[in-house]
Amino acid sequence: MLAKRAMTDSAARRLPEHSPYAQAARRDHEEYGQKIIQAQQLHEQLPAASQRPWSWGLRSGHRVLARDVERTVGFLDDTDDAIIAAADLLQRSGRWREAWERELDPLRDSVAALDSVLEDRAEMTAQEERAATDLVRLGDGISTELDELTTQLQQDRIDVDSALERLDALTGELSAAVSRLQQLHIARLAEDGDEEEVLREAAGDVVDEEYLSLRARRHRMEHLGAGSTFWHLSPVLWYSSWHHTSSSALETHRSPSASGSTAGYSGGGFSGAGSSSRF
């Protein structure tokens, strides 16, 4: 644990002072230090495996403690990697290309989801079809620009902050186009105000894609609680998920009696945590 922490602390010291993207990594490093202390305190409460009675793990308090240790250690592992990757990227050192590809992933996922935008083309109004076609055309252009940005970085013709800002700008263009398409899609499907609300509220049921990029961390820092990070990073992929989720929600709203179901319960054994190599 000490060796990995030394690497993480060293990476934090390499973060550029004036980069707005580095600020998110520095904040993560502050929280990282607090979590280190918390993890040590939690681990001290765990009895050694050889000293645990046969009943250890059966009580809810034991399970809560073990899960707390597991979650904290998981956070530390993720944050270790994120801070080191941020320093590598912003300084263009070490494994910066891997970190850069991580920044591209949300937009590449959106580009890959463009075909889904035209899935129900036959049912679209002329205005909706035009908006969908414009979105696909925009996405195709963005795909080309991502490759160009990568080349510019490799050839030192653009600094990293400017490249990241361009990714944010491209994402904003996609978000605006997706928002226009979504409005037209809702206008076509909804028969009244209640159905419009059902379709809009389905956004809350979209399963979040947890991106670990530096841009994602900056967004979470600056817009805490202000909507889905998924939407702000990969809007077309988000739209594809919302499209299916909202259709199901509307069907359920129109035929509520057909949506009833019963849920069962399944239990499993408890393996416990606390054997992390960090401690």
mmCIF file of N, CA and C in Angstrom, residues 172-237:
data_model
loop_
_atom_site.group_PDB
_atom_site.id
_atom_site.type_symbol
_atom_site.label_atom_id
_atom_site.label_comp_id
_atom_site.label_asym_id
_atom_site.label_seq_id
_atom_site.Cartn_x
_atom_site.Cartn_y
_atom_site.Cartn_z
ATOM 1 N N GLY A 172 -20.756 18.838 -26.529
ATOM 2 C CA GLY A 172 -21.836 19.813 -26.442
ATOM 3 C C GLY A 172 -22.636 19.902 -27.735
ATOM 4 N N GLU A 173 -21.945 19.831 -28.871
ATOM 5 C CA GLU A 173 -22.640 19.856 -30.160
ATOM 6 C C GLU A 173 -23.541 18.628 -30.310
ATOM 7 N N LEU A 174 -23.020 17.478 -29.914
ATOM 8 C CA LEU A 174 -23.829 16.257 -29.975
ATOM 9 C C LEU A 174 -25.036 16.353 -29.048
ATOM 10 N N SER A 175 -24.819 16.866 -27.849
ATOM 11 C CA SER A 175 -25.908 16.976 -26.873
ATOM 12 C C SER A 175 -27.038 17.854 -27.405
ATOM 13 N N ALA A 176 -26.670 18.963 -28.043
ATOM 14 C CA ALA A 176 -27.686 19.864 -28.588
ATOM 15 C C ALA A 176 -28.489 19.166 -29.685
ATOM 16 N N ALA A 177 -27.796 18.420 -30.548
ATOM 17 C CA ALA A 177 -28.481 17.713 -31.630
ATOM 18 C C ALA A 177 -29.370 16.598 -31.083
ATOM 19 N N VAL A 178 -28.890 15.895 -30.073
ATOM 20 C CA VAL A 178 -29.689 14.832 -29.454
ATOM 21 C C VAL A 178 -30.919 15.421 -28.772
ATOM 22 N N SER A 179 -30.747 16.553 -28.112
ATOM 23 C CA SER A 179 -31.872 17.191 -27.434
ATOM 24 C C SER A 179 -32.971 17.573 -28.425
ATOM 25 N N ARG A 180 -32.582 18.095 -29.587
ATOM 26 C CA ARG A 180 -33.573 18.436 -30.618
ATOM 27 C C ARG A 180 -34.320 17.190 -31.082
ATOM 28 N N LEU A 181 -33.577 16.118 -31.312
ATOM 29 C CA LEU A 181 -34.205 14.873 -31.761
ATOM 30 C C LEU A 181 -35.135 14.316 -30.692
ATOM 31 N N GLN A 182 -34.715 14.379 -29.447
ATOM 32 C CA GLN A 182 -35.538 13.862 -28.356
ATOM 33 C C GLN A 182 -36.867 14.616 -28.265
ATOM 34 N N GLN A 183 -36.817 15.936 -28.402
ATOM 35 C CA GLN A 183 -38.043 16.731 -28.333
ATOM 36 C C GLN A 183 -39.018 16.325 -29.440
ATOM 37 N N LEU A 184 -38.502 16.127 -30.639
ATOM 38 C CA LEU A 184 -39.355 15.742 -31.766
ATOM 39 C C LEU A 184 -39.890 14.325 -31.588
ATOM 40 N N HIS A 185 -39.078 13.453 -31.029
ATOM 41 C CA HIS A 185 -39.509 12.078 -30.773
ATOM 42 C C HIS A 185 -40.657 12.061 -29.762
ATOM 43 N N ILE A 186 -40.524 12.844 -28.708
ATOM 44 C CA ILE A 186 -41.580 12.923 -27.695
ATOM 45 C C ILE A 186 -42.855 13.511 -28.295
ATOM 46 N N ALA A 187 -42.696 14.547 -29.106
ATOM 47 C CA ALA A 187 -43.861 15.187 -29.726
ATOM 48 C C ALA A 187 -44.626 14.211 -30.617
ATOM 49 N N ARG A 188 -43.908 13.299 -31.263
ATOM 50 C CA ARG A 188 -44.580 12.325 -32.139
ATOM 51 C C ARG A 188 -45.296 11.244 -31.339
ATOM 52 N N LEU A 189 -44.680 10.768 -30.270
ATOM 53 C CA LEU A 189 -45.237 9.625 -29.548
ATOM 54 C C LEU A 189 -46.329 10.005 -28.548
ATOM 55 N N ALA A 190 -46.137 11.124 -27.861
ATOM 56 C CA ALA A 190 -47.044 11.469 -26.759
ATOM 57 C C ALA A 190 -48.395 11.958 -27.284
ATOM 58 N N GLU A 191 -49.463 11.414 -26.710
ATOM 59 C CA GLU A 191 -50.809 11.821 -27.107
ATOM 60 C C GLU A 191 -51.372 12.910 -26.204
ATOM 61 N N ASP A 192 -50.738 13.117 -25.058
ATOM 62 C CA ASP A 192 -51.184 14.174 -24.149
ATOM 63 C C ASP A 192 -50.029 14.549 -23.222
ATOM 64 N N GLY A 193 -50.305 15.488 -22.332
ATOM 65 C CA GLY A 193 -49.269 15.966 -21.427
ATOM 66 C C GLY A 193 -48.756 14.897 -20.484
ATOM 67 N N ASP A 194 -49.646 14.008 -20.045
ATOM 68 C CA ASP A 194 -49.215 12.935 -19.145
ATOM 69 C C ASP A 194 -48.203 12.023 -19.827
ATOM 70 N N GLU A 195 -48.457 11.719 -21.085
ATOM 71 C CA GLU A 195 -47.531 10.840 -21.802
ATOM 72 C C GLU A 195 -46.202 11.542 -22.073
ATOM 73 N N GLU A 196 -46.250 12.831 -22.306
ATOM 74 C CA GLU A 196 -44.997 13.581 -22.439
ATOM 75 C C GLU A 196 -44.171 13.451 -21.167
ATOM 76 N N GLU A 197 -44.842 13.568 -20.030
ATOM 77 C CA GLU A 197 -44.143 13.474 -18.747
ATOM 78 C C GLU A 197 -43.567 12.078 -18.540
ATOM 79 N N VAL A 198 -44.322 11.050 -18.925
ATOM 80 C CA VAL A 198 -43.833 9.674 -18.803
ATOM 81 C C VAL A 198 -42.547 9.495 -19.604
ATOM 82 N N LEU A 199 -42.545 10.008 -20.823
ATOM 83 C CA LEU A 199 -41.371 9.863 -21.683
ATOM 84 C C LEU A 199 -40.172 10.629 -21.122
ATOM 85 N N ARG A 200 -40.418 11.824 -20.626
ATOM 86 C CA ARG A 200 -39.309 12.614 -20.072
ATOM 87 C C ARG A 200 -38.760 11.980 -18.796
ATOM 88 N N GLU A 201 -39.660 11.515 -17.950
ATOM 89 C CA GLU A 201 -39.219 10.946 -16.675
ATOM 90 C C GLU A 201 -38.498 9.619 -16.851
ATOM 91 N N ALA A 202 -38.659 8.992 -18.009
ATOM 92 C CA ALA A 202 -37.938 7.741 -18.269
ATOM 93 C C ALA A 202 -36.430 7.964 -18.280
ATOM 94 N N ALA A 203 -36.017 9.218 -18.433
ATOM 95 C CA ALA A 203 -34.581 9.523 -18.385
ATOM 96 C C ALA A 203 -33.978 9.100 -17.052
ATOM 97 N N GLY A 204 -34.783 9.157 -15.999
ATOM 98 C CA GLY A 204 -34.287 8.769 -14.686
ATOM 99 C C GLY A 204 -34.042 7.280 -14.548
ATOM 100 N N ASP A 205 -34.566 6.491 -15.492
ATOM 101 C CA ASP A 205 -34.391 5.035 -15.437
ATOM 102 C C ASP A 205 -33.254 4.545 -16.328
ATOM 103 N N VAL A 206 -32.615 5.473 -17.025
ATOM 104 C CA VAL A 206 -31.486 5.081 -17.876
ATOM 105 C C VAL A 206 -30.318 4.666 -16.982
ATOM 106 N N VAL A 207 -29.788 3.488 -17.232
ATOM 107 C CA VAL A 207 -28.657 2.993 -16.441
ATOM 108 C C VAL A 207 -27.404 3.777 -16.818
ATOM 109 N N ASP A 208 -26.780 4.369 -15.822
ATOM 110 C CA ASP A 208 -25.630 5.237 -16.063
ATOM 111 C C ASP A 208 -24.419 4.437 -16.519
ATOM 112 N N GLU A 209 -23.738 4.957 -17.521
ATOM 113 C CA GLU A 209 -22.466 4.390 -17.965
ATOM 114 C C GLU A 209 -21.370 5.102 -17.184
ATOM 115 N N GLU A 210 -20.674 4.366 -16.340
ATOM 116 C CA GLU A 210 -19.726 4.985 -15.412
ATOM 117 C C GLU A 210 -18.374 5.184 -16.091
ATOM 118 N N TYR A 211 -18.203 6.332 -16.723
ATOM 119 C CA TYR A 211 -16.920 6.642 -17.348
ATOM 120 C C TYR A 211 -15.941 7.149 -16.289
ATOM 121 N N LEU A 212 -14.688 6.735 -16.411
ATOM 122 C CA LEU A 212 -13.666 7.095 -15.427
ATOM 123 C C LEU A 212 -12.660 8.089 -15.998
ATOM 124 N N SER A 213 -13.047 8.789 -17.036
ATOM 125 C CA SER A 213 -12.136 9.732 -17.675
ATOM 126 C C SER A 213 -11.940 10.970 -16.806
ATOM 127 N N LEU A 214 -10.903 11.730 -17.142
ATOM 128 C CA LEU A 214 -10.638 12.979 -16.432
ATOM 129 C C LEU A 214 -11.758 13.979 -16.688
ATOM 130 N N ARG A 215 -12.287 13.994 -17.906
ATOM 131 C CA ARG A 215 -13.406 14.896 -18.208
ATOM 132 C C ARG A 215 -14.632 14.534 -17.374
ATOM 133 N N ALA A 216 -14.849 13.246 -17.166
ATOM 134 C CA ALA A 216 -15.979 12.824 -16.335
ATOM 135 C C ALA A 216 -15.792 13.288 -14.899
ATOM 136 N N ARG A 217 -14.577 13.174 -14.399
ATOM 137 C CA ARG A 217 -14.309 13.594 -13.024
ATOM 138 C C ARG A 217 -14.472 15.106 -12.879
ATOM 139 N N ARG A 218 -14.037 15.853 -13.893
ATOM 140 C CA ARG A 218 -14.211 17.304 -13.830
ATOM 141 C C ARG A 218 -15.700 17.662 -13.838
ATOM 142 N N HIS A 219 -16.464 16.974 -14.672
ATOM 143 C CA HIS A 219 -17.896 17.271 -14.731
ATOM 144 C C HIS A 219 -18.566 16.975 -13.400
ATOM 145 N N ARG A 220 -18.231 15.842 -12.792
ATOM 146 C CA ARG A 220 -18.846 15.506 -11.506
ATOM 147 C C ARG A 220 -18.465 16.516 -10.435
ATOM 148 N N MET A 221 -17.241 17.051 -10.520
ATOM 149 C CA MET A 221 -16.800 18.038 -9.542
ATOM 150 C C MET A 221 -17.551 19.357 -9.717
ATOM 151 N N GLU A 222 -17.741 19.785 -10.963
ATOM 152 C CA GLU A 222 -18.324 21.097 -11.227
ATOM 153 C C GLU A 222 -19.847 21.090 -11.256
ATOM 154 N N HIS A 223 -20.445 19.919 -11.465
ATOM 155 C CA HIS A 223 -21.901 19.850 -11.599
ATOM 156 C C HIS A 223 -22.468 18.787 -10.675
ATOM 157 N N LEU A 224 -22.031 18.802 -9.444
ATOM 158 C CA LEU A 224 -22.468 17.807 -8.477
ATOM 159 C C LEU A 224 -23.985 17.826 -8.350
ATOM 160 N N GLY A 225 -24.609 16.671 -8.634
ATOM 161 C CA GLY A 225 -26.057 16.560 -8.504
ATOM 162 C C GLY A 225 -26.843 17.213 -9.620
ATOM 163 N N ALA A 226 -26.148 17.667 -10.687
ATOM 164 C CA ALA A 226 -26.843 18.383 -11.767
ATOM 165 C C ALA A 226 -27.025 17.496 -12.990
ATOM 166 N N GLY A 227 -27.657 16.355 -12.800
ATOM 167 C CA GLY A 227 -27.974 15.502 -13.939
ATOM 168 C C GLY A 227 -26.936 14.419 -14.177
ATOM 169 N N SER A 228 -27.243 13.590 -15.159
ATOM 170 C CA SER A 228 -26.434 12.418 -15.449
ATOM 171 C C SER A 228 -25.119 12.776 -16.132
ATOM 172 N N THR A 229 -24.017 12.255 -15.599
ATOM 173 C CA THR A 229 -22.728 12.418 -16.266
ATOM 174 C C THR A 229 -22.739 11.681 -17.598
ATOM 175 N N PHE A 230 -23.446 10.568 -17.653
ATOM 176 C CA PHE A 230 -23.588 9.779 -18.879
ATOM 177 C C PHE A 230 -24.089 10.668 -20.016
ATOM 178 N N TRP A 231 -25.162 11.424 -19.768
ATOM 179 C CA TRP A 231 -25.731 12.310 -20.782
ATOM 180 C C TRP A 231 -24.712 13.349 -21.239
ATOM 181 N N HIS A 232 -23.933 13.884 -20.319
ATOM 182 C CA HIS A 232 -22.999 14.958 -20.641
ATOM 183 C C HIS A 232 -21.708 14.460 -21.287
ATOM 184 N N LEU A 233 -21.506 13.151 -21.343
ATOM 185 C CA LEU A 233 -20.280 12.612 -21.932
ATOM 186 C C LEU A 233 -20.536 11.830 -23.218
ATOM 187 N N SER A 234 -21.624 11.078 -23.251
ATOM 188 C CA SER A 234 -21.920 10.256 -24.427
ATOM 189 C C SER A 234 -23.402 10.374 -24.770
ATOM 190 N N PRO A 235 -23.822 11.521 -25.296
ATOM 191 C CA PRO A 235 -25.256 11.789 -25.465
ATOM 192 C C PRO A 235 -25.983 10.849 -26.427
ATOM 193 N N VAL A 236 -25.316 10.400 -27.487
ATOM 194 C CA VAL A 236 -26.008 9.513 -28.431
ATOM 195 C C VAL A 236 -26.232 8.140 -27.804
ATOM 196 N N LEU A 237 -25.230 7.637 -27.100
ATOM 197 C CA LEU A 237 -25.401 6.355 -26.413
ATOM 198 C C LEU A 237 -26.485 6.486 -25.347
#
